[in-house]
CSV table of N, CA and C in Angstrom, one decimal:
chain,number,residue,atom,x,y,z
V,24,MET,N,-51.2,22.7,-23.0
V,24,MET,CA,-49.8,22.8,-22.9
V,24,MET,C,-49.1,21.8,-23.9
V,25,THR,N,-48.0,22.3,-24.4
V,25,THR,CA,-47.3,21.5,-25.4
V,25,THR,C,-46.1,20.7,-24.7
V,26,ASP,N,-45.7,19.7,-25.4
V,26,ASP,CA,-44.5,18.9,-24.9
V,26,ASP,C,-43.3,19.7,-24.8
V,27,LYS,N,-43.1,20.8,-25.5
V,27,LYS,CA,-42.0,21.6,-25.5
V,27,LYS,C,-41.8,22.3,-24.1
V,28,GLN,N,-42.9,22.6,-23.4
V,28,GLN,CA,-42.8,23.2,-22.1
V,28,GLN,C,-42.2,22.3,-21.1
V,29,TYR,N,-42.2,21.0,-21.3
V,29,TYR,CA,-41.6,20.0,-20.4
V,29,TYR,C,-40.3,19.4,-20.8
V,30,ALA,N,-39.7,19.9,-21.8
V,30,ALA,CA,-38.5,19.4,-22.3
V,30,ALA,C,-37.3,19.6,-21.3
V,31,VAL,N,-36.5,18.7,-21.1
V,31,VAL,CA,-35.4,18.8,-20.2
V,31,VAL,C,-34.1,19.0,-21.0
V,32,ARG,N,-33.4,20.0,-20.7
V,32,ARG,CA,-32.2,20.4,-21.4
V,32,ARG,C,-31.0,19.5,-20.9
V,33,ARG,N,-30.2,19.0,-21.8
V,33,ARG,CA,-29.0,18.2,-21.5
V,33,ARG,C,-28.0,19.2,-20.9
V,34,LEU,N,-27.4,18.7,-19.8
V,34,LEU,CA,-26.3,19.5,-19.2
V,34,LEU,C,-25.1,19.5,-20.1
V,35,THR,N,-24.3,20.6,-20.1
V,35,THR,CA,-23.1,20.6,-20.9
V,35,THR,C,-22.0,19.9,-20.2
V,36,PRO,N,-20.9,19.5,-20.8
V,36,PRO,CA,-19.8,18.9,-20.1
V,36,PRO,C,-19.3,19.9,-19.0
V,37,LYS,N,-19.2,21.2,-19.3
V,37,LYS,CA,-18.8,22.2,-18.3
V,37,LYS,C,-19.7,22.1,-17.0
V,38,GLU,N,-21.0,22.0,-17.2
V,38,GLU,CA,-21.9,22.0,-16.1
V,38,GLU,C,-21.7,20.7,-15.3
V,39,CYS,N,-21.4,19.6,-16.0
V,39,CYS,CA,-21.2,18.3,-15.3
V,39,CYS,C,-19.9,18.4,-14.5
V,40,GLU,N,-18.9,19.0,-15.1
V,40,GLU,CA,-17.6,19.2,-14.3
V,40,GLU,C,-17.9,20.0,-13.1
V,41,ARG,N,-18.7,21.1,-13.2
V,41,ARG,CA,-19.0,21.9,-12.0
V,41,ARG,C,-19.8,21.1,-10.9
V,42,LEU,N,-20.7,20.3,-11.4
V,42,LEU,CA,-21.5,19.5,-10.4
V,42,LEU,C,-20.6,18.6,-9.6
V,43,GLN,N,-19.4,18.1,-10.2
V,43,GLN,CA,-18.5,17.3,-9.5
V,43,GLN,C,-17.4,18.0,-8.8
V,44,SER,N,-17.4,19.4,-8.9
V,44,SER,CA,-16.4,20.3,-8.3
V,44,SER,C,-15.1,20.2,-9.0
V,45,LEU,N,-15.1,19.8,-10.3
V,45,LEU,CA,-13.9,19.9,-11.1
V,45,LEU,C,-13.8,21.3,-11.7
V,46,PRO,N,-12.6,21.7,-12.0
V,46,PRO,CA,-12.4,23.0,-12.7
V,46,PRO,C,-13.1,23.0,-14.1
V,47,ASP,N,-13.6,24.2,-14.5
V,47,ASP,CA,-14.1,24.3,-15.9
V,47,ASP,C,-13.1,23.8,-16.9
V,48,GLY,N,-13.5,23.0,-17.8
V,48,GLY,CA,-12.7,22.5,-18.9
V,48,GLY,C,-11.7,21.4,-18.5
V,49,TRP,N,-11.9,20.8,-17.3
V,49,TRP,CA,-11.1,19.7,-16.8
V,49,TRP,C,-10.9,18.6,-17.8
V,50,THR,N,-12.0,18.2,-18.5
V,50,THR,CA,-12.0,17.1,-19.4
V,50,THR,C,-11.8,17.5,-20.9
V,51,LEU,N,-11.6,18.8,-21.1
V,51,LEU,CA,-11.3,19.3,-22.4
V,51,LEU,C,-9.9,19.2,-22.8
V,52,ILE,N,-9.5,18.1,-23.4
V,52,ILE,CA,-8.0,17.9,-23.6
V,52,ILE,C,-7.6,18.4,-24.9
V,53,ASP,N,-8.5,18.6,-25.9
V,53,ASP,CA,-8.1,19.1,-27.2
V,53,ASP,C,-9.4,19.6,-27.9
V,54,HIS,N,-9.5,20.8,-28.3
V,54,HIS,CA,-10.7,21.4,-28.8
V,54,HIS,C,-11.1,20.7,-30.1
V,55,LYS,N,-10.2,20.2,-30.9
V,55,LYS,CA,-10.5,19.6,-32.2
V,55,LYS,C,-10.9,18.1,-32.1
V,56,SER,N,-10.2,17.3,-31.3
V,56,SER,CA,-10.4,15.9,-31.3
V,56,SER,C,-11.2,15.4,-30.0
V,57,CYS,N,-11.5,16.3,-29.1
V,57,CYS,CA,-12.2,15.9,-27.9
V,57,CYS,C,-13.7,16.0,-28.1
V,58,SER,N,-14.4,14.8,-28.1
V,58,SER,CA,-15.8,14.8,-28.3
V,58,SER,C,-16.6,15.0,-27.0
V,59,ASP,N,-17.8,15.5,-27.0
V,59,ASP,CA,-18.6,15.6,-25.8
V,59,ASP,C,-18.9,14.3,-25.3
V,60,ALA,N,-19.1,13.3,-26.2
V,60,ALA,CA,-19.4,11.9,-25.8
V,60,ALA,C,-18.3,11.4,-24.9
V,61,SER,N,-17.1,11.6,-25.3
V,61,SER,CA,-16.0,11.1,-24.4
V,61,SER,C,-16.0,11.8,-23.1
V,62,ARG,N,-16.2,13.1,-23.1
V,62,ARG,CA,-16.3,13.9,-21.8
V,62,ARG,C,-17.4,13.4,-20.9
V,63,TYR,N,-18.6,13.2,-21.5
V,63,TYR,CA,-19.7,12.7,-20.7
V,63,TYR,C,-19.5,11.3,-20.1
V,64,LYS,N,-18.9,10.5,-20.9
V,64,LYS,CA,-18.5,9.1,-20.4
V,64,LYS,C,-17.6,9.2,-19.2
V,65,ALA,N,-16.5,10.0,-19.4
V,65,ALA,CA,-15.5,10.1,-18.4
V,65,ALA,C,-16.1,10.7,-17.1
V,66,LEU,N,-16.9,11.8,-17.3
V,66,LEU,CA,-17.5,12.4,-16.1
V,66,LEU,C,-18.5,11.5,-15.4
V,67,GLY,N,-19.3,10.7,-16.2
V,67,GLY,CA,-20.2,9.8,-15.6
V,67,GLY,C,-19.6,8.7,-14.9
V,68,ASN,N,-18.3,8.3,-15.2
V,68,ASN,CA,-17.6,7.3,-14.5
V,68,ASN,C,-16.7,7.9,-13.4
V,69,SER,N,-16.7,9.2,-13.2
V,69,SER,CA,-15.9,9.8,-12.3
V,69,SER,C,-16.5,9.9,-10.9
V,70,ILE,N,-15.9,10.7,-10.0
V,70,ILE,CA,-16.4,10.9,-8.7
V,70,ILE,C,-16.7,12.4,-8.4
V,71,ALA,N,-17.6,12.7,-7.5
V,71,ALA,CA,-17.8,14.0,-7.0
V,71,ALA,C,-16.8,14.3,-5.9
V,72,LEU,N,-16.1,15.4,-6.1
V,72,LEU,CA,-14.9,15.6,-5.2
V,72,LEU,C,-15.2,16.1,-3.8
V,73,PRO,N,-16.3,16.8,-3.4
V,73,PRO,CA,-16.4,17.3,-2.1
V,73,PRO,C,-16.2,16.3,-1.0
V,74,PHE,N,-16.8,15.1,-1.0
V,74,PHE,CA,-16.7,14.1,0.0
V,74,PHE,C,-15.2,13.7,0.1
V,75,TRP,N,-14.6,13.4,-1.1
V,75,TRP,CA,-13.2,12.9,-1.1
V,75,TRP,C,-12.2,14.0,-0.6
V,76,GLU,N,-12.5,15.3,-0.9
V,76,GLU,CA,-11.7,16.3,-0.3
V,76,GLU,C,-11.8,16.4,1.2
V,77,TYR,N,-13.0,16.2,1.7
V,77,TYR,CA,-13.2,16.2,3.1
V,77,TYR,C,-12.4,15.1,3.7
V,78,LEU,N,-12.6,13.9,3.2
V,78,LEU,CA,-11.9,12.7,3.7
V,78,LEU,C,-10.4,12.9,3.6
V,79,ALA,N,-9.9,13.4,2.5
V,79,ALA,CA,-8.4,13.6,2.3
V,79,ALA,C,-7.9,14.6,3.4
V,80,ARG,N,-8.7,15.7,3.7
V,80,ARG,CA,-8.2,16.6,4.7
V,80,ARG,C,-8.2,15.9,6.1
V,81,ARG,N,-9.1,15.0,6.4
V,81,ARG,CA,-9.1,14.3,7.6
V,81,ARG,C,-7.9,13.3,7.7
V,82,ILE,N,-7.6,12.6,6.6
V,82,ILE,CA,-6.5,11.7,6.5
V,82,ILE,C,-5.2,12.5,6.7
V,83,CYS,N,-5.0,13.6,6.0
V,83,CYS,CA,-3.8,14.4,6.0
V,83,CYS,C,-3.6,15.0,7.4
V,84,ALA,N,-4.6,15.3,8.1
V,84,ALA,CA,-4.5,15.8,9.5
V,84,ALA,C,-3.9,14.8,10.5
V,85,LEU,N,-4.0,13.5,10.1
V,85,LEU,CA,-3.5,12.5,11.0
V,85,LEU,C,-2.0,12.3,10.9
V,86,TYR,N,-1.4,12.7,9.8
V,86,TYR,CA,0.0,12.5,9.5
V,86,TYR,C,0.8,13.6,10.2
V,87,GLU,N,2.0,13.3,10.7
V,87,GLU,CA,2.9,14.3,11.2
V,87,GLU,C,3.9,14.8,10.1
V,88,ARG,N,3.8,14.2,8.9
V,88,ARG,CA,4.6,14.7,7.8
V,88,ARG,C,3.7,14.9,6.6
V,89,PRO,N,4.1,15.5,5.5
V,89,PRO,CA,3.3,15.7,4.4
V,89,PRO,C,2.8,14.3,3.8
V,90,ALA,N,1.5,14.2,3.5
V,90,ALA,CA,1.0,13.0,3.0
V,90,ALA,C,1.2,12.9,1.5
V,91,THR,N,1.3,11.6,1.1
V,91,THR,CA,1.3,11.4,-0.4
V,91,THR,C,0.2,10.3,-0.7
V,92,MET,N,-0.2,10.3,-1.9
V,92,MET,CA,-1.2,9.3,-2.3
V,92,MET,C,-0.9,8.7,-3.7
V,93,GLY,N,-1.4,7.5,-3.9
V,93,GLY,CA,-1.3,6.9,-5.2
V,93,GLY,C,-2.7,6.3,-5.5
V,94,SER,N,-3.1,6.3,-6.7
V,94,SER,CA,-4.4,5.9,-7.1
V,94,SER,C,-4.3,4.8,-8.2
V,95,LEU,N,-4.9,3.6,-7.9
V,95,LEU,CA,-4.9,2.5,-8.8
V,95,LEU,C,-5.9,2.8,-10.0
V,96,PHE,N,-7.1,3.3,-9.7
V,96,PHE,CA,-8.1,3.5,-10.7
V,96,PHE,C,-8.5,5.0,-10.6
V,97,ASP,N,-7.7,5.8,-11.3
V,97,ASP,CA,-7.7,7.2,-11.2
V,97,ASP,C,-8.9,7.9,-11.9
V,98,GLY,N,-9.4,7.3,-13.0
V,98,GLY,CA,-10.4,8.0,-13.7
V,98,GLY,C,-9.8,9.2,-14.4
V,99,ILE,N,-10.4,10.4,-14.2
V,99,ILE,CA,-9.9,11.6,-14.9
V,99,ILE,C,-9.1,12.5,-13.9
V,100,GLY,N,-8.5,11.9,-12.9
V,100,GLY,CA,-7.6,12.7,-12.0
V,100,GLY,C,-8.4,13.2,-10.8
V,101,GLY,N,-9.6,12.7,-10.5
V,101,GLY,CA,-10.3,13.2,-9.4
V,101,GLY,C,-9.7,13.0,-8.1
V,102,PHE,N,-9.2,11.7,-7.8
V,102,PHE,CA,-8.5,11.5,-6.5
V,102,PHE,C,-7.3,12.3,-6.3
V,103,PRO,N,-6.4,12.3,-7.3
V,103,PRO,CA,-5.2,13.2,-7.1
V,103,PRO,C,-5.6,14.7,-6.9
V,104,LEU,N,-6.6,15.2,-7.6
V,104,LEU,CA,-7.0,16.6,-7.4
V,104,LEU,C,-7.6,16.8,-6.0
V,105,ALA,N,-8.4,15.9,-5.6
V,105,ALA,CA,-9.0,16.0,-4.2
V,105,ALA,C,-7.9,16.0,-3.1
V,106,PHE,N,-6.9,15.1,-3.3
V,106,PHE,CA,-5.9,15.0,-2.3
V,106,PHE,C,-4.9,16.2,-2.3
V,107,GLU,N,-4.6,16.7,-3.6
V,107,GLU,CA,-3.8,17.9,-3.6
V,107,GLU,C,-4.5,19.1,-3.1
V,108,ARG,N,-5.8,19.2,-3.3
V,108,ARG,CA,-6.5,20.3,-2.7
V,108,ARG,C,-6.5,20.2,-1.2
V,109,ALA,N,-6.4,19.0,-0.6
V,109,ALA,CA,-6.3,18.8,0.8
V,109,ALA,C,-4.9,19.0,1.4
V,110,GLY,N,-3.9,19.1,0.5
V,110,GLY,CA,-2.5,19.4,1.0
V,110,GLY,C,-1.6,18.1,0.8
V,111,ALA,N,-2.1,17.1,0.3
V,111,ALA,CA,-1.3,15.9,0.0
V,111,ALA,C,-0.7,16.0,-1.4
V,112,LYS,N,0.3,15.2,-1.7
V,112,LYS,CA,0.9,15.2,-3.0
V,112,LYS,C,0.6,13.9,-3.7
V,113,ALA,N,0.0,14.0,-4.9
V,113,ALA,CA,-0.2,12.8,-5.7
V,113,ALA,C,1.0,12.4,-6.3
V,114,VAL,N,1.5,11.1,-6.0
V,114,VAL,CA,2.8,10.7,-6.6
V,114,VAL,C,2.6,9.8,-7.8
V,115,TRP,N,1.5,9.2,-8.0
V,115,TRP,CA,1.2,8.4,-9.2
V,115,TRP,C,-0.3,8.1,-9.3
V,116,ALA,N,-0.7,7.8,-10.5
V,116,ALA,CA,-2.0,7.4,-10.8
V,116,ALA,C,-2.0,6.4,-11.9
V,117,SER,N,-3.0,5.6,-12.0
V,117,SER,CA,-3.1,4.5,-13.0
V,117,SER,C,-4.5,4.5,-13.5
V,118,GLU,N,-4.6,4.2,-14.8
V,118,GLU,CA,-6.0,4.1,-15.5
V,118,GLU,C,-5.8,3.2,-16.7
V,119,ILE,N,-6.8,2.6,-17.2
V,119,ILE,CA,-6.7,1.7,-18.3
V,119,ILE,C,-7.3,2.2,-19.6
V,120,GLU,N,-8.2,3.2,-19.5
V,120,GLU,CA,-8.9,3.8,-20.7
V,120,GLU,C,-8.1,5.0,-21.2
V,121,GLU,N,-8.1,5.1,-22.5
V,121,GLU,CA,-7.3,6.1,-23.2
V,121,GLU,C,-7.7,7.6,-22.8
V,122,PHE,N,-8.9,7.9,-22.9
V,122,PHE,CA,-9.4,9.3,-22.6
V,122,PHE,C,-9.0,9.7,-21.2
V,123,PRO,N,-9.4,8.9,-20.1
V,123,PRO,CA,-9.0,9.3,-18.8
V,123,PRO,C,-7.5,9.5,-18.6
V,124,ILE,N,-6.7,8.6,-19.2
V,124,ILE,CA,-5.3,8.7,-19.2
V,124,ILE,C,-4.8,10.1,-19.7
V,125,ALA,N,-5.4,10.5,-20.8
V,125,ALA,CA,-5.1,11.8,-21.5
V,125,ALA,C,-5.4,12.9,-20.5
V,126,VAL,N,-6.6,12.9,-19.9
V,126,VAL,CA,-7.0,13.9,-19.0
V,126,VAL,C,-6.1,14.0,-17.8
V,127,THR,N,-5.7,12.9,-17.2
V,127,THR,CA,-4.8,12.9,-16.1
V,127,THR,C,-3.4,13.4,-16.5
V,128,LYS,N,-2.9,13.0,-17.6
V,128,LYS,CA,-1.6,13.5,-18.1
V,128,LYS,C,-1.6,15.0,-18.3
V,129,LEU,N,-2.8,15.5,-18.8
V,129,LEU,CA,-2.9,16.9,-19.0
V,129,LEU,C,-2.7,17.7,-17.7
V,130,HIS,N,-3.3,17.3,-16.7
V,130,HIS,CA,-3.3,18.0,-15.4
V,130,HIS,C,-2.2,17.7,-14.4
V,131,PHE,N,-1.6,16.5,-14.6
V,131,PHE,CA,-0.5,16.1,-13.7
V,131,PHE,C,0.7,15.8,-14.5
V,132,PRO,N,1.9,16.3,-14.1
V,132,PRO,CA,3.1,16.0,-14.9
V,132,PRO,C,3.4,14.5,-15.2
V,133,GLU,N,4.0,14.3,-16.3
V,133,GLU,CA,4.2,12.9,-16.8
V,133,GLU,C,4.9,12.1,-15.7
V,134,GLU,N,5.9,12.6,-15.0
V,134,GLU,CA,6.7,11.8,-14.1
V,134,GLU,C,5.9,11.4,-12.9
V,135,ARG,N,4.7,12.0,-12.7
V,135,ARG,CA,3.8,11.6,-11.6
V,135,ARG,C,2.6,10.8,-11.9
V,136,SER,N,2.5,10.4,-13.2
V,136,SER,CA,1.4,9.5,-13.6
V,136,SER,C,1.9,8.4,-14.4
V,137,ILE,N,1.3,7.2,-14.3
V,137,ILE,CA,1.6,6.1,-15.1
V,137,ILE,C,0.4,5.5,-15.6
V,138,GLU,N,0.5,4.7,-16.7
V,138,GLU,CA,-0.6,4.0,-17.3
V,138,GLU,C,-0.7,2.6,-16.7
């Protein structure tokens, strides 16, 4: 047997997004300037959404009014996305790195996200 039979293929950024339950192309902010390395780093530092969506649904069920959420360390918009999928409204998000800020701003209107 050759070594080639045991080679492991690198996941694409799209496959990494799907593993974390993010929409396809979530981290693709610009086809020309967006590197796969930036996307891999952001996805590696992000969260898998299924648990957080479950928790958000449980939290939202306890409120008698529509829930809102704010995120201090937002990453690439995972927490706002999970809470919005659960029926809450993300009112602000914060991040310190340039690429995650760009991803969040792409998916959430400017007036609802801050740096």
